[in-house]
């Protein structure tokens, strides 16, 4: 596939919208004909990113908005998940495996670690009081290319 294609999606920070976000991104990326493993990786990172925005960015307040931007450039997918919530005070600490700011919710503290391990590129930026942005990239080994 040549050229670029992009999508932008905004939705209320409600936990029931996490499944919608996963499906929307999977449908958008399906044009690259990803393997099931690649598709599952993408759905997992979307789930983790959206859940982080809802639970940590907005403290489960459904009045906030989560935005996902997806860009396809050749065989590469870039996903950006943003919120305008409370932000992260200590980003280095938040990126540590098993750290959670919501232990009372029995959160695993593995969201950033999972996203980083499932994608080829991962970056998170945050400003306290203004929100968080997670940018991730992955190369899709299109099945179409395997048969040509």
PDB file of C-alpha atoms in Angstrom:
ATOM      1  CA  UNK A   1       0.000   0.000   0.000  1.00  0.00           C
ATOM      2  CA  UNK A   2       1.374   3.383  -0.938  1.00  0.00           C
ATOM      3  CA  UNK A   3       0.614   6.794   0.486  1.00  0.00           C
ATOM      4  CA  UNK A   4      -0.871   7.792   3.782  1.00  0.00           C
ATOM      5  CA  UNK A   5      -4.249   7.501   5.390  1.00  0.00           C
ATOM      6  CA  UNK A   6      -5.383   8.973   8.690  1.00  0.00           C
ATOM      7  CA  UNK A   7      -8.214   8.850  11.164  1.00  0.00           C
ATOM      8  CA  UNK A   8      -9.137  10.893  14.226  1.00  0.00           C
ATOM      9  CA  UNK A   9     -11.683   9.775  16.776  1.00  0.00           C
ATOM     10  CA  UNK A  10     -12.865  11.485  19.975  1.00  0.00           C
ATOM     11  CA  UNK A  11     -15.188   9.971  22.539  1.00  0.00           C
ATOM     12  CA  UNK A  12     -16.334  10.391  26.137  1.00  0.00           C
ATOM     13  CA  UNK A  13     -14.021   9.001  28.816  1.00  0.00           C
ATOM     14  CA  UNK A  14     -16.408   6.190  29.674  1.00  0.00           C
ATOM     15  CA  UNK A  15     -15.164   2.647  30.237  1.00  0.00           C
ATOM     16  CA  UNK A  16     -17.755   1.236  27.829  1.00  0.00           C
ATOM     17  CA  UNK A  17     -16.082   3.180  24.995  1.00  0.00           C
ATOM     18  CA  UNK A  18     -12.826   1.234  25.373  1.00  0.00           C
ATOM     19  CA  UNK A  19     -14.215  -1.649  23.277  1.00  0.00           C
ATOM     20  CA  UNK A  20     -15.446   0.819  20.643  1.00  0.00           C
ATOM     21  CA  UNK A  21     -11.948   2.339  20.398  1.00  0.00           C
ATOM     22  CA  UNK A  22     -10.363  -1.108  19.951  1.00  0.00           C
ATOM     23  CA  UNK A  23     -12.770  -2.040  17.179  1.00  0.00           C
ATOM     24  CA  UNK A  24     -12.453   1.313  15.397  1.00  0.00           C
ATOM     25  CA  UNK A  25      -8.647   1.138  15.304  1.00  0.00           C
ATOM     26  CA  UNK A  26      -8.723  -2.532  14.251  1.00  0.00           C
ATOM     27  CA  UNK A  27     -11.128  -1.716  11.407  1.00  0.00           C
ATOM     28  CA  UNK A  28      -8.956   1.194  10.254  1.00  0.00           C
ATOM     29  CA  UNK A  29      -5.729  -0.854  10.324  1.00  0.00           C
ATOM     30  CA  UNK A  30      -7.354  -3.853   8.606  1.00  0.00           C
ATOM     31  CA  UNK A  31      -6.611  -2.256   5.225  1.00  0.00           C
ATOM     32  CA  UNK A  32      -2.983  -3.334   5.790  1.00  0.00           C
ATOM     33  CA  UNK A  33      -4.119  -6.959   6.171  1.00  0.00           C
ATOM     34  CA  UNK A  34      -2.302  -7.501   9.481  1.00  0.00           C
ATOM     35  CA  UNK A  35      -1.791 -10.911  11.024  1.00  0.00           C
ATOM     36  CA  UNK A  36      -4.020 -11.835  13.961  1.00  0.00           C
ATOM     37  CA  UNK A  37      -1.054 -11.342  16.303  1.00  0.00           C
ATOM     38  CA  UNK A  38      -0.410  -7.838  14.947  1.00  0.00           C
ATOM     39  CA  UNK A  39      -4.086  -6.964  15.198  1.00  0.00           C
ATOM     40  CA  UNK A  40      -4.279  -8.287  18.757  1.00  0.00           C
ATOM     41  CA  UNK A  41      -1.178  -6.265  19.717  1.00  0.00           C
ATOM     42  CA  UNK A  42      -2.783  -3.085  18.347  1.00  0.00           C
ATOM     43  CA  UNK A  43      -6.088  -3.767  20.078  1.00  0.00           C
ATOM     44  CA  UNK A  44      -4.267  -4.421  23.350  1.00  0.00           C
ATOM     45  CA  UNK A  45      -2.294  -1.158  23.255  1.00  0.00           C
ATOM     46  CA  UNK A  46      -5.444   0.798  22.399  1.00  0.00           C
ATOM     47  CA  UNK A  47      -7.190  -0.836  25.332  1.00  0.00           C
ATOM     48  CA  UNK A  48      -4.317  -0.007  27.687  1.00  0.00           C
ATOM     49  CA  UNK A  49      -3.993   3.593  26.478  1.00  0.00           C
ATOM     50  CA  UNK A  50      -7.709   4.349  26.594  1.00  0.00           C
ATOM     51  CA  UNK A  51      -8.098   2.701  29.998  1.00  0.00           C
ATOM     52  CA  UNK A  52      -5.183   4.754  31.351  1.00  0.00           C
ATOM     53  CA  UNK A  53      -6.787   7.958  30.074  1.00  0.00           C
ATOM     54  CA  UNK A  54     -10.150   7.115  31.626  1.00  0.00           C
ATOM     55  CA  UNK A  55      -8.949   5.799  34.981  1.00  0.00           C
ATOM     56  CA  UNK A  56      -5.835   7.872  35.603  1.00  0.00           C
ATOM     57  CA  UNK A  57      -6.323  10.960  33.445  1.00  0.00           C
ATOM     58  CA  UNK A  58      -9.900  11.639  34.426  1.00  0.00           C
ATOM     59  CA  UNK A  59     -10.293   9.558  37.606  1.00  0.00           C
ATOM     60  CA  UNK A  60     -13.171   7.776  35.837  1.00  0.00           C
ATOM     61  CA  UNK A  61     -15.033  11.087  35.271  1.00  0.00           C
ATOM     62  CA  UNK A  62     -17.006  10.487  32.040  1.00  0.00           C
ATOM     63  CA  UNK A  63     -17.189  14.208  31.198  1.00  0.00           C
ATOM     64  CA  UNK A  64     -13.614  14.137  29.815  1.00  0.00           C
ATOM     65  CA  UNK A  65     -12.736  13.271  26.236  1.00  0.00           C
ATOM     66  CA  UNK A  66     -10.235  10.771  24.852  1.00  0.00           C
ATOM     67  CA  UNK A  67      -8.841  11.256  21.352  1.00  0.00           C
ATOM     68  CA  UNK A  68      -7.186   8.657  19.152  1.00  0.00           C
ATOM     69  CA  UNK A  69      -5.322   9.607  16.019  1.00  0.00           C
ATOM     70  CA  UNK A  70      -4.198   6.835  13.684  1.00  0.00           C
ATOM     71  CA  UNK A  71      -1.907   7.295  10.721  1.00  0.00           C
ATOM     72  CA  UNK A  72      -0.910   4.719   8.133  1.00  0.00           C
ATOM     73  CA  UNK A  73       2.224   5.464   6.160  1.00  0.00           C
ATOM     74  CA  UNK A  74       3.178   2.564   3.928  1.00  0.00           C
ATOM     75  CA  UNK A  75       3.485  -0.438   6.268  1.00  0.00           C
ATOM     76  CA  UNK A  76       3.737   1.670   9.433  1.00  0.00           C
ATOM     77  CA  UNK A  77       0.907   2.524  11.802  1.00  0.00           C
ATOM     78  CA  UNK A  78       1.189   5.396  14.247  1.00  0.00           C
ATOM     79  CA  UNK A  79      -1.302   5.676  17.079  1.00  0.00           C
ATOM     80  CA  UNK A  80      -1.626   8.680  19.360  1.00  0.00           C
ATOM     81  CA  UNK A  81      -3.947   8.459  22.369  1.00  0.00           C
ATOM     82  CA  UNK A  82      -4.561  11.740  24.198  1.00  0.00           C
ATOM     83  CA  UNK A  83      -6.489  13.031  27.153  1.00  0.00           C
ATOM     84  CA  UNK A  84      -6.769  16.487  28.683  1.00  0.00           C
ATOM     85  CA  UNK A  85      -6.953  15.153  32.207  1.00  0.00           C
ATOM     86  CA  UNK A  86      -4.836  15.682  35.266  1.00  0.00           C
ATOM     87  CA  UNK A  87      -1.532  14.602  33.706  1.00  0.00           C
ATOM     88  CA  UNK A  88       1.278  12.644  35.309  1.00  0.00           C
ATOM     89  CA  UNK A  89       3.378  14.223  38.061  1.00  0.00           C
ATOM     90  CA  UNK A  90       6.363  11.840  37.807  1.00  0.00           C
ATOM     91  CA  UNK A  91       6.574  10.267  34.361  1.00  0.00           C
ATOM     92  CA  UNK A  92       9.705   8.226  35.165  1.00  0.00           C
ATOM     93  CA  UNK A  93       7.967   6.652  38.152  1.00  0.00           C
ATOM     94  CA  UNK A  94       4.761   6.041  36.173  1.00  0.00           C
ATOM     95  CA  UNK A  95       6.722   4.129  33.522  1.00  0.00           C
ATOM     96  CA  UNK A  96       8.134   1.689  36.077  1.00  0.00           C
ATOM     97  CA  UNK A  97       6.614  -1.805  35.801  1.00  0.00           C
ATOM     98  CA  UNK A  98       4.086  -2.532  38.561  1.00  0.00           C
ATOM     99  CA  UNK A  99       3.712   1.135  39.593  1.00  0.00           C
ATOM    100  CA  UNK A 100       0.110   2.277  39.879  1.00  0.00           C
ATOM    101  CA  UNK A 101      -1.384   5.495  41.156  1.00  0.00           C
ATOM    102  CA  UNK A 102      -4.662   3.656  41.828  1.00  0.00           C
ATOM    103  CA  UNK A 103      -3.800   0.625  44.020  1.00  0.00           C
ATOM    104  CA  UNK A 104      -7.286   0.709  45.550  1.00  0.00           C
ATOM    105  CA  UNK A 105      -8.609  -0.316  42.117  1.00  0.00           C
ATOM    106  CA  UNK A 106      -6.220  -3.290  41.980  1.00  0.00           C
ATOM    107  CA  UNK A 107      -4.528  -1.952  38.847  1.00  0.00           C
ATOM    108  CA  UNK A 108      -1.509  -3.988  37.699  1.00  0.00           C
ATOM    109  CA  UNK A 109       0.729  -1.056  36.844  1.00  0.00           C
ATOM    110  CA  UNK A 110       1.783  -2.720  33.594  1.00  0.00           C
ATOM    111  CA  UNK A 111       0.006  -0.488  31.023  1.00  0.00           C
ATOM    112  CA  UNK A 112       3.019   1.481  29.806  1.00  0.00           C
ATOM    113  CA  UNK A 113       5.214  -1.651  29.876  1.00  0.00           C
ATOM    114  CA  UNK A 114       2.707  -3.596  27.772  1.00  0.00           C
ATOM    115  CA  UNK A 115       2.348  -0.765  25.254  1.00  0.00           C
ATOM    116  CA  UNK A 116       6.109  -0.356  24.956  1.00  0.00           C
ATOM    117  CA  UNK A 117       6.684  -4.091  24.470  1.00  0.00           C
ATOM    118  CA  UNK A 118       3.911  -4.603  21.888  1.00  0.00           C
ATOM    119  CA  UNK A 119       4.949  -1.699  19.659  1.00  0.00           C
ATOM    120  CA  UNK A 120       8.118  -0.827  17.728  1.00  0.00           C
ATOM    121  CA  UNK A 121       8.145   2.754  18.991  1.00  0.00           C
ATOM    122  CA  UNK A 122       6.658   4.222  22.165  1.00  0.00           C
ATOM    123  CA  UNK A 123       6.715   7.711  23.674  1.00  0.00           C
ATOM    124  CA  UNK A 124       4.656   9.291  26.414  1.00  0.00           C
ATOM    125  CA  UNK A 125       4.497  12.959  27.313  1.00  0.00           C
ATOM    126  CA  UNK A 126       2.470  14.575  30.034  1.00  0.00           C
ATOM    127  CA  UNK A 127       1.921  17.937  31.642  1.00  0.00           C
ATOM    128  CA  UNK A 128       0.320  18.039  35.081  1.00  0.00           C
ATOM    129  CA  UNK A 129      -3.064  19.711  34.843  1.00  0.00           C
ATOM    130  CA  UNK A 130      -3.118  19.532  31.040  1.00  0.00           C
ATOM    131  CA  UNK A 131      -3.135  15.868  30.092  1.00  0.00           C
ATOM    132  CA  UNK A 132      -1.161  13.015  28.604  1.00  0.00           C
ATOM    133  CA  UNK A 133      -0.278  11.917  25.091  1.00  0.00           C
ATOM    134  CA  UNK A 134       0.959   8.448  24.159  1.00  0.00           C
ATOM    135  CA  UNK A 135       2.476   7.995  20.680  1.00  0.00           C
ATOM    136  CA  UNK A 136       3.196   4.505  19.371  1.00  0.00           C
ATOM    137  CA  UNK A 137       4.338   3.050  16.059  1.00  0.00           C
ATOM    138  CA  UNK A 138       4.307  -0.447  14.619  1.00  0.00           C
ATOM    139  CA  UNK A 139       5.354  -1.912  11.285  1.00  0.00           C
ATOM    140  CA  UNK A 140       2.726  -4.247   9.880  1.00  0.00           C
ATOM    141  CA  UNK A 141       4.108  -7.195   7.926  1.00  0.00           C
ATOM    142  CA  UNK A 142       1.226  -7.340   5.516  1.00  0.00           C
ATOM    143  CA  UNK A 143       0.120 -10.854   4.605  1.00  0.00           C
ATOM    144  CA  UNK A 144      -0.436  -9.544   1.073  1.00  0.00           C
ATOM    145  CA  UNK A 145       3.294  -8.946   0.754  1.00  0.00           C
ATOM    146  CA  UNK A 146       3.979 -12.552   1.763  1.00  0.00           C
ATOM    147  CA  UNK A 147       2.018 -13.906  -1.191  1.00  0.00           C
ATOM    148  CA  UNK A 148       3.316 -11.566  -3.908  1.00  0.00           C
TER     149      UNK A 148
END
